[in-house]
Structures are given as structure tokens and as C-alpha cells.
CSV table of C-alpha atoms and ligand atoms in Angstrom, one decimal:
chain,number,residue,atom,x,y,z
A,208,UNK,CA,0.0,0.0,0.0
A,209,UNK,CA,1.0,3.3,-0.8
A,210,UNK,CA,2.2,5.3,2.5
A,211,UNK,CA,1.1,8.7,1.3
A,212,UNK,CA,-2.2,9.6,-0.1
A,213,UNK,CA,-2.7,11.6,-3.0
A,214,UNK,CA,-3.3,14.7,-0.8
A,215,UNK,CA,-0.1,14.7,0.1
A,216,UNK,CA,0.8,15.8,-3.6
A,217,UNK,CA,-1.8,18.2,-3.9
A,218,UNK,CA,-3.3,20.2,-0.8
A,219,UNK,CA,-1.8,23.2,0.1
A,220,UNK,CA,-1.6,22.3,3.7
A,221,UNK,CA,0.7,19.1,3.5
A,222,UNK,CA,3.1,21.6,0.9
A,223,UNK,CA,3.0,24.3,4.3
A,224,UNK,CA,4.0,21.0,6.8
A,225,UNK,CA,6.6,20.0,4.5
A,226,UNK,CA,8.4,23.8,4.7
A,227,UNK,CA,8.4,23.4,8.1
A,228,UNK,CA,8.8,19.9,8.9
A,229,UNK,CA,11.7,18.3,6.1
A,230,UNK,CA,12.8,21.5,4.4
A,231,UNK,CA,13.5,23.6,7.4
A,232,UNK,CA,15.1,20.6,9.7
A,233,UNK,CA,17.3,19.1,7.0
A,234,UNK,CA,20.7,20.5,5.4
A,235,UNK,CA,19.9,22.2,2.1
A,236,UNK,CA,22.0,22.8,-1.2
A,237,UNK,CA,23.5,25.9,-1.4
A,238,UNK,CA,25.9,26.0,-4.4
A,239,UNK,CA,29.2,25.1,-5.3
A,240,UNK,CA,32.7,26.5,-2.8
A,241,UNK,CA,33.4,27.7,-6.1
A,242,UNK,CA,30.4,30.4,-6.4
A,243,UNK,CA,32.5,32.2,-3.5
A,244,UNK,CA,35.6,33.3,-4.1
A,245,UNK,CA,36.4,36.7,-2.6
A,246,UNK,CA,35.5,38.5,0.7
A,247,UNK,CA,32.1,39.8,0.6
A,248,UNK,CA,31.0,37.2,-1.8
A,249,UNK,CA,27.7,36.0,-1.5
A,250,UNK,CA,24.2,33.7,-2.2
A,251,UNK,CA,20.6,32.9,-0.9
A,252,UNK,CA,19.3,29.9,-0.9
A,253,UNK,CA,15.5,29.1,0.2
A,254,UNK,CA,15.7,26.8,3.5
A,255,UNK,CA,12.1,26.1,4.0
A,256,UNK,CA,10.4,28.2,5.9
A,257,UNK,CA,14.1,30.3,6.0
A,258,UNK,CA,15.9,32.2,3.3
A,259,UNK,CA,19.7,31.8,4.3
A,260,UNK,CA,22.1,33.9,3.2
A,261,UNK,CA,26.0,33.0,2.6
A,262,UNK,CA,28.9,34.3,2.5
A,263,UNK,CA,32.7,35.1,3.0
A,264,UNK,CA,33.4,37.7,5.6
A,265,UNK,CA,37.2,40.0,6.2
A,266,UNK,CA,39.0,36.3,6.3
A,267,UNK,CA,37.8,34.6,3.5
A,268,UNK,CA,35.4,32.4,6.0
A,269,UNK,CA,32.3,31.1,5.1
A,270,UNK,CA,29.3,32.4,7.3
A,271,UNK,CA,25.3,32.0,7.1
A,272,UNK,CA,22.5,34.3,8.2
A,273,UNK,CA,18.9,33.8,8.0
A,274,UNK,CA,18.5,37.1,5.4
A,275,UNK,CA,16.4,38.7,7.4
A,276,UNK,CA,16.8,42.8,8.5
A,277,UNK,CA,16.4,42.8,12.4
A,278,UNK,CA,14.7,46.3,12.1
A,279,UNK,CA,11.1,44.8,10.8
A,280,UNK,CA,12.7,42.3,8.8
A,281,UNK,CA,12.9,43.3,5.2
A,282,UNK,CA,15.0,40.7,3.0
A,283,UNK,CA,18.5,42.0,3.1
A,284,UNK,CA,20.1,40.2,-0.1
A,285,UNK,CA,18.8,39.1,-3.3
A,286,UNK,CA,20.1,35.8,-5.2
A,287,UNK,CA,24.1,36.6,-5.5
A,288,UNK,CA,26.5,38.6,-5.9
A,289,UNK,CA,30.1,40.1,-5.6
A,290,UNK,CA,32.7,41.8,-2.6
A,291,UNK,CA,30.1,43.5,-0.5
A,292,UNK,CA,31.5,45.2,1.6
A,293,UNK,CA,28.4,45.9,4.2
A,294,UNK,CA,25.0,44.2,4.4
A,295,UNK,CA,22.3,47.5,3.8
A,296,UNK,CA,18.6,46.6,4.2
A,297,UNK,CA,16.8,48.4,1.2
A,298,UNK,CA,13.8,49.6,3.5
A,299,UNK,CA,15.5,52.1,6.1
A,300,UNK,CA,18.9,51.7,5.6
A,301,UNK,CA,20.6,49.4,9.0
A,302,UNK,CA,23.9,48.3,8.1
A,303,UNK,CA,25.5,45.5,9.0
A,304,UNK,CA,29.0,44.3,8.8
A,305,UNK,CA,30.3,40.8,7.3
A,306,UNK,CA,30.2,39.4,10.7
A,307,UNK,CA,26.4,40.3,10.9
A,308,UNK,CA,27.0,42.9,13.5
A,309,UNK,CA,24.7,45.5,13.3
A,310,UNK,CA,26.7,48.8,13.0
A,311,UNK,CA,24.5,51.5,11.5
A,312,UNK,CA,20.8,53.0,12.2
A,313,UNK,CA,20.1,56.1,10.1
A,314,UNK,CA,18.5,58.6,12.4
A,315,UNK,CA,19.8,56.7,15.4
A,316,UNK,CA,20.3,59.7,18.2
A,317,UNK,CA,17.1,61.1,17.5
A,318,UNK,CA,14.7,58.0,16.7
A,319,UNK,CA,16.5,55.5,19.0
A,320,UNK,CA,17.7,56.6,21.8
A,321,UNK,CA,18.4,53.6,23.7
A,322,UNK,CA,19.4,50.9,20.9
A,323,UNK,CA,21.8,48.7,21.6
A,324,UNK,CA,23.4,47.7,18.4
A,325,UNK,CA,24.7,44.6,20.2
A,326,UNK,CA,21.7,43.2,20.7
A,327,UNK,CA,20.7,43.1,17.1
A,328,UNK,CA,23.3,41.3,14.9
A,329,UNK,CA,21.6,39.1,11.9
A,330,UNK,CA,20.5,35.7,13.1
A,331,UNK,CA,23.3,32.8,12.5
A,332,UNK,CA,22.2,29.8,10.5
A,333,UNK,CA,24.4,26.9,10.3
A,334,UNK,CA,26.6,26.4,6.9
A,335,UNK,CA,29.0,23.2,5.6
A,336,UNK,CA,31.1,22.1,3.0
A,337,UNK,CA,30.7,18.6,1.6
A,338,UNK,CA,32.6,17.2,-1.6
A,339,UNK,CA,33.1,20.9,-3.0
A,340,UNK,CA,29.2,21.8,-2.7
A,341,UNK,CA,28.0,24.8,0.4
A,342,UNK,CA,25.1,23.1,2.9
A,343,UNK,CA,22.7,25.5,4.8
A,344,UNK,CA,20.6,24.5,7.9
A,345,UNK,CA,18.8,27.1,9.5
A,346,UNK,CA,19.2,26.0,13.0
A,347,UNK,CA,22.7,27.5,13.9
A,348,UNK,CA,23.2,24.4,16.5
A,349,UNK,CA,22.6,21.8,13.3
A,350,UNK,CA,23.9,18.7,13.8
A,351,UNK,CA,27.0,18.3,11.5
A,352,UNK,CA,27.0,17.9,7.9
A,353,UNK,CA,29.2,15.1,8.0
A,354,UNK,CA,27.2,13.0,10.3
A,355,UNK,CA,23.9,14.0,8.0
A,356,UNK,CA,26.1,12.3,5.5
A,357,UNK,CA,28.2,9.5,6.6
A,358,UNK,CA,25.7,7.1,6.6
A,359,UNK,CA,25.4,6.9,2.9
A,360,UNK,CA,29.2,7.7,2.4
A,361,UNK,CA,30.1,4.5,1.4
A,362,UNK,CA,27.8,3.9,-1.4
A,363,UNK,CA,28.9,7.0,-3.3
A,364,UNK,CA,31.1,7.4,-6.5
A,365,UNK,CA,34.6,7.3,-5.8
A,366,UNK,CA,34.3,10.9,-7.6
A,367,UNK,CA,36.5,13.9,-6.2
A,368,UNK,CA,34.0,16.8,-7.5
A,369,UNK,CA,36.7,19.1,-6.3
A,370,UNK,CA,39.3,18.4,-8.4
A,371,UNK,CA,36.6,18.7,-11.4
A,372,UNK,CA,35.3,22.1,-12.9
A,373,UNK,CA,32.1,22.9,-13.8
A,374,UNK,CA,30.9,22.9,-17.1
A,375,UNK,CA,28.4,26.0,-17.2
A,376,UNK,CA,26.8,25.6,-20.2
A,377,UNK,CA,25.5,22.7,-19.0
A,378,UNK,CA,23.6,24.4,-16.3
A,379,UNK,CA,19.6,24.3,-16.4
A,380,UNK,CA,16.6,25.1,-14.8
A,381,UNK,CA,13.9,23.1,-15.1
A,382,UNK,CA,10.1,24.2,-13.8
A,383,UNK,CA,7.7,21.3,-13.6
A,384,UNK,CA,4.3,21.5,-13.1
A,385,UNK,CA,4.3,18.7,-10.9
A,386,UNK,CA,4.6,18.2,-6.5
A,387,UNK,CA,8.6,17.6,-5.9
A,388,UNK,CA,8.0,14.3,-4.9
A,389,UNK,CA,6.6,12.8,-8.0
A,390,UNK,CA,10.0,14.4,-9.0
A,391,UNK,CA,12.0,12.4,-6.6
A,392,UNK,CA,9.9,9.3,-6.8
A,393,UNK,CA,10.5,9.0,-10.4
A,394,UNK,CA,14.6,9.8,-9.6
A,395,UNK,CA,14.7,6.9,-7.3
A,396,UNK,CA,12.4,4.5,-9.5
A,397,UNK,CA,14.6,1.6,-11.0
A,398,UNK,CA,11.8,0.4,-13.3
A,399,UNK,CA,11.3,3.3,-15.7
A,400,UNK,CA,14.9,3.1,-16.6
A,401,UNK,CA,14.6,0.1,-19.2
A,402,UNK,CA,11.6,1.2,-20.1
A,403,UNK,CA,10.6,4.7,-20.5
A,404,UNK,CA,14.2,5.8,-21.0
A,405,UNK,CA,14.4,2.4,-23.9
A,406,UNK,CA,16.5,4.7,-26.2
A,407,UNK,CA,17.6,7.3,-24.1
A,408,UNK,CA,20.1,5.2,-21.4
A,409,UNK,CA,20.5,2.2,-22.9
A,410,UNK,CA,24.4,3.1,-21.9
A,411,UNK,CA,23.8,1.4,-18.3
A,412,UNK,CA,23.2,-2.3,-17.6
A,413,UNK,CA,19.8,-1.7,-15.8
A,414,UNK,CA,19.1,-5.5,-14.6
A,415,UNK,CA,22.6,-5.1,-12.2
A,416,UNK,CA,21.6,-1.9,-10.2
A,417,UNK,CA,21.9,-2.4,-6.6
A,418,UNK,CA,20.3,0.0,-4.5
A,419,UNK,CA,18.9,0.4,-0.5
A,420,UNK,CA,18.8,3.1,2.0
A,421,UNK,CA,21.2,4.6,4.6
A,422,UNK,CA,20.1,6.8,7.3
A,423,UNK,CA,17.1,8.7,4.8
A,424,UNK,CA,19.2,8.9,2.3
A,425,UNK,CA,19.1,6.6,-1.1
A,426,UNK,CA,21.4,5.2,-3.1
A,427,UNK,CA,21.8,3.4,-6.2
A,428,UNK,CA,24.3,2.0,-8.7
A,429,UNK,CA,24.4,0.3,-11.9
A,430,UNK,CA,27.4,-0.5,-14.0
A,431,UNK,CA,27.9,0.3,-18.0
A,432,UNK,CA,26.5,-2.5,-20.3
A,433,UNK,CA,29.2,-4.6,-21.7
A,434,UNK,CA,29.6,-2.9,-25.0
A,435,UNK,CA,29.5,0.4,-23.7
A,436,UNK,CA,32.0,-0.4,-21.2
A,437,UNK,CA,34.3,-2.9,-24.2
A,438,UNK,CA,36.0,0.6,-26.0
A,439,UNK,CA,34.8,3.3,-23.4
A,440,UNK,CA,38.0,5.2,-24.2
A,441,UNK,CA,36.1,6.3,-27.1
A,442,UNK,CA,32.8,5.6,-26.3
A,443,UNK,CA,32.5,8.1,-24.0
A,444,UNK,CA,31.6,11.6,-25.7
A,445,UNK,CA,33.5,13.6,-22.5
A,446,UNK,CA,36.7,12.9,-21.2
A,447,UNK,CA,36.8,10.3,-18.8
A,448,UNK,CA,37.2,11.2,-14.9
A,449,UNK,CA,40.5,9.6,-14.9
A,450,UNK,CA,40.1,8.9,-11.0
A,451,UNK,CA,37.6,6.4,-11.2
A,452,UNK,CA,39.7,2.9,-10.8
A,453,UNK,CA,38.0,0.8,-13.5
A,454,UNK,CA,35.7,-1.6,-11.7
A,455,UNK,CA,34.4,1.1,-10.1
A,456,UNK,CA,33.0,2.8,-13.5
A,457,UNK,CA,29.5,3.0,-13.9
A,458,UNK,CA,26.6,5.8,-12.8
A,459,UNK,CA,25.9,6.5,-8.9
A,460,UNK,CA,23.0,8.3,-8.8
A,461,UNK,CA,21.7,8.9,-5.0
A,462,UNK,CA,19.0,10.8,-3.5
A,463,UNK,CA,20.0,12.6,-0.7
A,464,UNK,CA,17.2,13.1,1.8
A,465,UNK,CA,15.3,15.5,1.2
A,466,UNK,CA,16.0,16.9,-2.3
A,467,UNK,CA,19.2,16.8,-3.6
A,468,UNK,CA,20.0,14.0,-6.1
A,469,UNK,CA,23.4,13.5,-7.4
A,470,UNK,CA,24.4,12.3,-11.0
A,471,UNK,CA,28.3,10.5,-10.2
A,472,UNK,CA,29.1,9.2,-13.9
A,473,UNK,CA,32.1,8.0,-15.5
A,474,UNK,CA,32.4,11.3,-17.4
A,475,UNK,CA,30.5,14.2,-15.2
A,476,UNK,CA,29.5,14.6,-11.9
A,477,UNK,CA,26.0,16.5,-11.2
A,478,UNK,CA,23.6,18.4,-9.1
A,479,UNK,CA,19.7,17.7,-9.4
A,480,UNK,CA,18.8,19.9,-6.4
A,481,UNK,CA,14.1,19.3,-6.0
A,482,UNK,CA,13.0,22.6,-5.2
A,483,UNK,CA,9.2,22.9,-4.3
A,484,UNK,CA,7.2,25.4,-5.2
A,485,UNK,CA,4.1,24.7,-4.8
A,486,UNK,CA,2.0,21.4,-4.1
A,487,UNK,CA,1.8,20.8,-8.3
A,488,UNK,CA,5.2,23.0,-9.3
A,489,UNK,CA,9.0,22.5,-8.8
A,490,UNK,CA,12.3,23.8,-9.9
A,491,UNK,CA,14.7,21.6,-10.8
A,492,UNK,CA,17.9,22.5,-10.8
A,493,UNK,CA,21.4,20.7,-12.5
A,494,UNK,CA,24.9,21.7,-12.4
A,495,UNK,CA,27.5,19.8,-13.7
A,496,UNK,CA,31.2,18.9,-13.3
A,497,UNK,CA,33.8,17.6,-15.5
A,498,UNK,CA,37.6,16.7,-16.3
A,499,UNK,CA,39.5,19.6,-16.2
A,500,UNK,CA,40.5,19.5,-20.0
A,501,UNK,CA,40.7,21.4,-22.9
A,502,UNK,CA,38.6,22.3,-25.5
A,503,UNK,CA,40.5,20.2,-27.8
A,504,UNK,CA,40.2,17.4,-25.8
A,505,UNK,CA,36.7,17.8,-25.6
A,506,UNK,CA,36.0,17.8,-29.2
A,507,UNK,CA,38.5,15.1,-29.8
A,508,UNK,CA,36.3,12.7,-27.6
A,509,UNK,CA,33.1,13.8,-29.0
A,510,UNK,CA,34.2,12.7,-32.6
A,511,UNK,CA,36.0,9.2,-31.2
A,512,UNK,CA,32.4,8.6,-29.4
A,513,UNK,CA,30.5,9.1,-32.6
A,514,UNK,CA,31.4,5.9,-34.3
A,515,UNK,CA,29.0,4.4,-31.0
A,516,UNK,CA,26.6,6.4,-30.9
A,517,UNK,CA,26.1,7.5,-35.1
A,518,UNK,CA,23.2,4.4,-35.6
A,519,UNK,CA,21.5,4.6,-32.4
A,520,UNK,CA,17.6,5.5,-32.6
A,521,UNK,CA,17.2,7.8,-29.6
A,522,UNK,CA,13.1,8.2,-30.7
A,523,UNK,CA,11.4,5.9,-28.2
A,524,UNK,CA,7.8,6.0,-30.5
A,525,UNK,CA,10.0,6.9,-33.9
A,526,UNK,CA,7.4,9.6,-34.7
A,527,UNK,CA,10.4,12.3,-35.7
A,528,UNK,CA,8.2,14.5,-34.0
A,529,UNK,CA,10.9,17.1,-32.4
A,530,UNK,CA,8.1,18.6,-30.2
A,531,UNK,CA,7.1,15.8,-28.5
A,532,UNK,CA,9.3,14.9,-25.5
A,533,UNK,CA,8.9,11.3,-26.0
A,534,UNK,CA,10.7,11.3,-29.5
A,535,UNK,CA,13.1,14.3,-27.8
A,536,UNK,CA,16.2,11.7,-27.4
A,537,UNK,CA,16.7,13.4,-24.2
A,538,UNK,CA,16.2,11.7,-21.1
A,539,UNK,CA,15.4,14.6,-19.1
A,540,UNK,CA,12.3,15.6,-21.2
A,541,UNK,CA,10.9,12.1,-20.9
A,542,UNK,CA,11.1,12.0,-17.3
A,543,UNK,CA,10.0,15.5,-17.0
A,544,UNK,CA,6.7,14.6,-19.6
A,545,UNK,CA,5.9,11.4,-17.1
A,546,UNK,CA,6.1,13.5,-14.0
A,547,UNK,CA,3.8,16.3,-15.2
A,548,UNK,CA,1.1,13.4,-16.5
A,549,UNK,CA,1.3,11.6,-13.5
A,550,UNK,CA,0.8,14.9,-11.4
A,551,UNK,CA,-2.6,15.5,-13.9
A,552,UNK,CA,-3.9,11.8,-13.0
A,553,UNK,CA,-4.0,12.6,-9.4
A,554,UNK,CA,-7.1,14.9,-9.5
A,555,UNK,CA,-8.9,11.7,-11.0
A,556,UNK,CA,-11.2,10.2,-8.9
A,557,UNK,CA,-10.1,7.4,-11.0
A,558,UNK,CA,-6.5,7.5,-10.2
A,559,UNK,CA,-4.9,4.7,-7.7
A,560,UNK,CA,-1.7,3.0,-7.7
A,561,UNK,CA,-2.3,-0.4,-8.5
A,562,UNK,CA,0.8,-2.2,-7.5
A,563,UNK,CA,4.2,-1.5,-7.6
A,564,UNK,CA,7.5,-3.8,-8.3
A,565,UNK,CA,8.9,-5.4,-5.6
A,566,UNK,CA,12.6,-5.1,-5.7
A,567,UNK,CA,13.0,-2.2,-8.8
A,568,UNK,CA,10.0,-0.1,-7.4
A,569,UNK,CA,10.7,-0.5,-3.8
A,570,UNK,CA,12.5,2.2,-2.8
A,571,UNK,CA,9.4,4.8,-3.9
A,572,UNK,CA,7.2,3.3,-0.4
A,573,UNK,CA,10.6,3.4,1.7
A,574,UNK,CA,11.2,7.3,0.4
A,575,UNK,CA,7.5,8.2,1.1
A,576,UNK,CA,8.0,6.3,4.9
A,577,UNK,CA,10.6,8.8,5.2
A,578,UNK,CA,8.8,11.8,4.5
A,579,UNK,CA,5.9,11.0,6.7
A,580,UNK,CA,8.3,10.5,9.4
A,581,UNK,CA,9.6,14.2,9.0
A,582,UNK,CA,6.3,15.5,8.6
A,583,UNK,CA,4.6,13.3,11.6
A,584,UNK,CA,7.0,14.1,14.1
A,585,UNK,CA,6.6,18.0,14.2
B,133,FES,S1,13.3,46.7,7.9
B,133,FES,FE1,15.4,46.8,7.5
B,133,FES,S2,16.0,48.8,7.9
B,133,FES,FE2,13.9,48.7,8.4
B,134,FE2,FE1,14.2,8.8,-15.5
């Protein structure tokens, strides 16, 4: 039996419990260590209920701050942004250093006689760094990042996203009109691959994935099918992450708990950060990494990987019709077309899930356990 009911993907009210309960408790994706580079550097990112704001103070050190003006709490900051040298809220000017030290109030003597600026710096919120990528929590006391993580530590890629560099035109923004976790359910869904994705990944040997759960977070694994794998030295259309050991190769592609799924390939390493918008609308976000390599290289490897790749029908229905995602050849579009029709069966008074796999499908029942968890023990 399904854990959650189909209001949990469409009422307003279980979207508001979520905010509080999963996406204001739990460490949220922030960015890349990368985005920051210089003092007064900074981001926002939505915590739940909390928009969090980081970035590098005097010393180069990372600091977060719910973004929030401790006058009558204007939003300070907007999305990002470059060597700020104060924090000014746009409504009546308070000023605050790097630190979050309140150190200005237009008007002060007159106006506000007895203000101690002491007693106002900006709220801490608690920030990490985990394999090259910025965590907020708004509690400032969070428990660490690396304890969040070490559970499902070892069932990650042996990737070093650090040592890779981002490959920025390959960063996009997704909005789907569907609840984030049809979204997540479909990430962590082992049957579609073979199936929906026929054409699209047929680059991974589906039948051998091994997947499970540690602590709330899930994880999964499937090697490269034989032929892919037989010349991958030229298979591959990107440079290969030469720090993968060979037996090692093949696609890790977690879900960390509650939105952040991670892409860990032989070639790239990704971000596919869940953002909810609304019960029937998300963001998805995806940033990728690569080999350090240059532009020659990368068009070197393109035209060795063509000879693989030149006779493959990537048109799951072979209508040729660009427009419809399910001839698109992309991967992304055919999960993103499923999600948004699955979202529209919902409102049917017809609509039930009528069984699910038992091995390939489990994890989508152990995922939605999770989640009511969070939300049940507000
Ligand atoms: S609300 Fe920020 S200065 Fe008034
Ligand atoms: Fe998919």
C-alpha cells in the first residue's frame, strides 16, 4: 500500500507541513565553494520556511545568516553577488557588517535613543562544505553535515567533485508543473529506466543496479552495459574522470534526503537539487562537473564517441516529432513529460496506484516512509 495519499501531492496544507517539517530541519544545497571566491561574496538559498544567506566575511570564512533585517525584517540580499563590503537593508537603511554585527541606524540619536546595536546582529544559521558543494541549515546548532552524510558515504562514487570544474553551459533550470515528490519518486524509481528511457540510457546495464537506503538517504548503482564499457576510451563523448579505478565505472545516482539527487558518472558529476514550489510545481535545478580539460580534448572525444553512438535511434515511439518529449532523445524531457502526467492523474477520482515492483519499485514506499516521518514528528 502506498504510504502517502494523493493529498499529500496536492493540498496546500501538507506543501506548508513540508516547509516546516523536512525542508527547514534538514541541510539544504546551497551551491558550489566555487560560487565564492572573494570577501564579501555572497548567495541565498531558500531553507524552508528560511531564506539563508551565505557568505565570505574579512578572512575569506564562510558564514550564514537567516536574510532577514532585524529592524522589521525586510529581506536583506537578493540571489548573489560580488565583494560587498556591508549588508544594507533596502527599507530604512541598518547596516550590517560581514560578521552580521549590526553597525548603523540612520537617524539613530534622535529615533532610537536607547538601541543597543549589540543586541541586534543578523541571526546565525548553520553552513558546511561537503565534496566541494555549500550546505545550509537554519538552525545554527545543526547537527553536522558530515554526520547527516556519513551514513550513505560509502555507497557514493569514488568521484573527487573538487578536483573537477564545472561545465556552465551545461547548467539548467527546469520548472515542472508537478509536487517535488513525483520528481524524486520517479529519480529513485529503478523500473522506468529500461523502459521509458528504452532509447535514451541504454548506456547502463539496468538489470545489475543495486540499490537500498542509509540513514534517509538513497542510493543506487548500476554498472555500464558490456559494450558500452568494451571501448569506453572512445565511447564516452566527454573525457573520462580519470580517478575512477576501473571496476568502479558506472553511474551512482543517489537521492539525498530531502532533495538533492546526485548524478556520479564516468564522465560528469551533477547536481539535481528538488525545489518545491508549490503542491503541483518545482524547480529543478542541475549543475554539472567535468575533467579539467581542454577544448581540444573535448572535441577530440566527441568525434571518437560518434562511431557508438552515429546508428542509435534515440526516438522511443520513432514519430520524428521534435516537439514531443517522447521522441526528444533526451532523457530529461521524458522524465519531465511522465512526472507532469502523472501529477494531472492525481485529481482523478479514478487515479490509484495499483501495484508496484517489488525489488525495482521499492525504494518509492521506503522514500515516502521517510517523509511521513519528518512531517509526523513536528
Ligand atoms: S526593515 Fe530593514 S531597515 Fe527597516
Ligand atoms: Fe528517469
Amino acid at each position: 500500500m502506498p504510504v502517502l495519499q494523493v493529498e499529500a501531492y496536492t493540498s496546500q496544507d501538507w506543501f506548508d507541513r513540508e516547509q516546516e517539517t523536512i525542508f527547514s530541519r534538514t541541510w539544504q544545497f546551497a551551491g558550489f565553494v566555487e560560487d565564492l571566491s572573494d570577501p564579501g561574496d555572497y548567495l541565498t538559498v531558500q531553507a524552508g520556511l528560511n531564506n539563508i544567506l551565505v557568505l565570505l566575511d574579512e578572512n575569506k570564512q564562510m558564514r550564514a545568516f537567516h536574510n532577514i533585517c532585524r529592524h522589521r525584517g525586510t529581506q536583506l540580499l537578493r540571489a548573489s553577488g560580488k565583494r560587498k563590503q556591508f549588508i544594507t537593508c533596502p527599507y530604512h537603511d541598518w547596516t550590517y557588517n560581514l560578521d552580521g554585527k549590526l553597525t548603523a541606524v540612520p537617524e539613530r540619536k534622535s529615533q532610537f535613543p536607547d538601541l543597543d546595536l549589540d543586541s541586534l546582529c543578523l541571526h546565525k544559521a548553520s553552513v558546511g562544505i561537503w565534496r566541494g558543494a555549500i550546505f545550509v541549515h537554519p538552525d545554527p546548532d545543526a547537527n553536522s553535515l558530515a554526520n547527516w552524510f556519513s551514513p550513505v558515504e560509502p555507497y557514493l562514487g569514488p568521484h573527487k567533485p573538487e578536483k573537477l570544474v564545472e561545465y556552465v553551459e551545461g547548467r539548467s533550470r527546469h520548472e515542472i508543473n508537478a509536487n517535488w515528490k513525483i520528481i524524486v519518486e520517479n529519480y529513485i524509481d529503478g523500473y522506468h529506466l529500461a523502459h521509458l528511457h528504452s532509447a535514451t540510457l541504454f548506456m547502463y546495464d539496468h538489470r545489475r543496479q543495486q540499490t537500498g537506503f542509509a540513514g534517509n538517504h538513497f542510493y543506487f548503482y548500476e554498472p555500464l552495459a558490456k559494450d558500452y564499457l568494451a571501448g569506453i576510451e572512445n565511447n564516452s563523448p566527454l573525457p573520462l574522470i580519470d580517478s575512477i579505478p576501473k571496476d568502479k565505472i558506472g553511474a551512482y545516482t543517489p537521492m539525498l534526503f530531502p532533495n538533492l539527487g546526485l548524478s556520479e558518472t564516468e564522465s560528469s558529476w551533477s547536481t539535481f537539487c528538488v525545489i518545491p514550489v508549490a503542491p503541483d510545481k518545482s524547480i529543478v535545478e542541475i549543475r554539472t562537473k567535468v575533467m579539467p580539460a581542454s577544448d581540444w580534448q573535448y572535441m577530440t572525444q566527441e568525434w571518437k564517441s560518434w562511431n557508438f553512438f552515429k546508428n542509435r535511434k534515440w526516438d522511443k515511439y520513432g514519430t520524428g516529432d521534435a516537439d514531443d518529449p517522447l521522441a526528444s532523445g533526451d532523457f530529461m524531457a521524458e522524465d519531465i513529460y511522465v512526472c507532469e502526467q502523472q501529477q494531472r492523474s492525481l485529481k482523478s477520482p479514478y487515479f490509484s496506484i495499483g501495484a508496484i515492483a517489488k525489488d525495482l519499485e521499492r525504494a518509492v514506499y521506503q522514500y515516502q516512509k521517510n517523509v511521513q516521518n519528518y512531517v509526523e514528528a513536528r
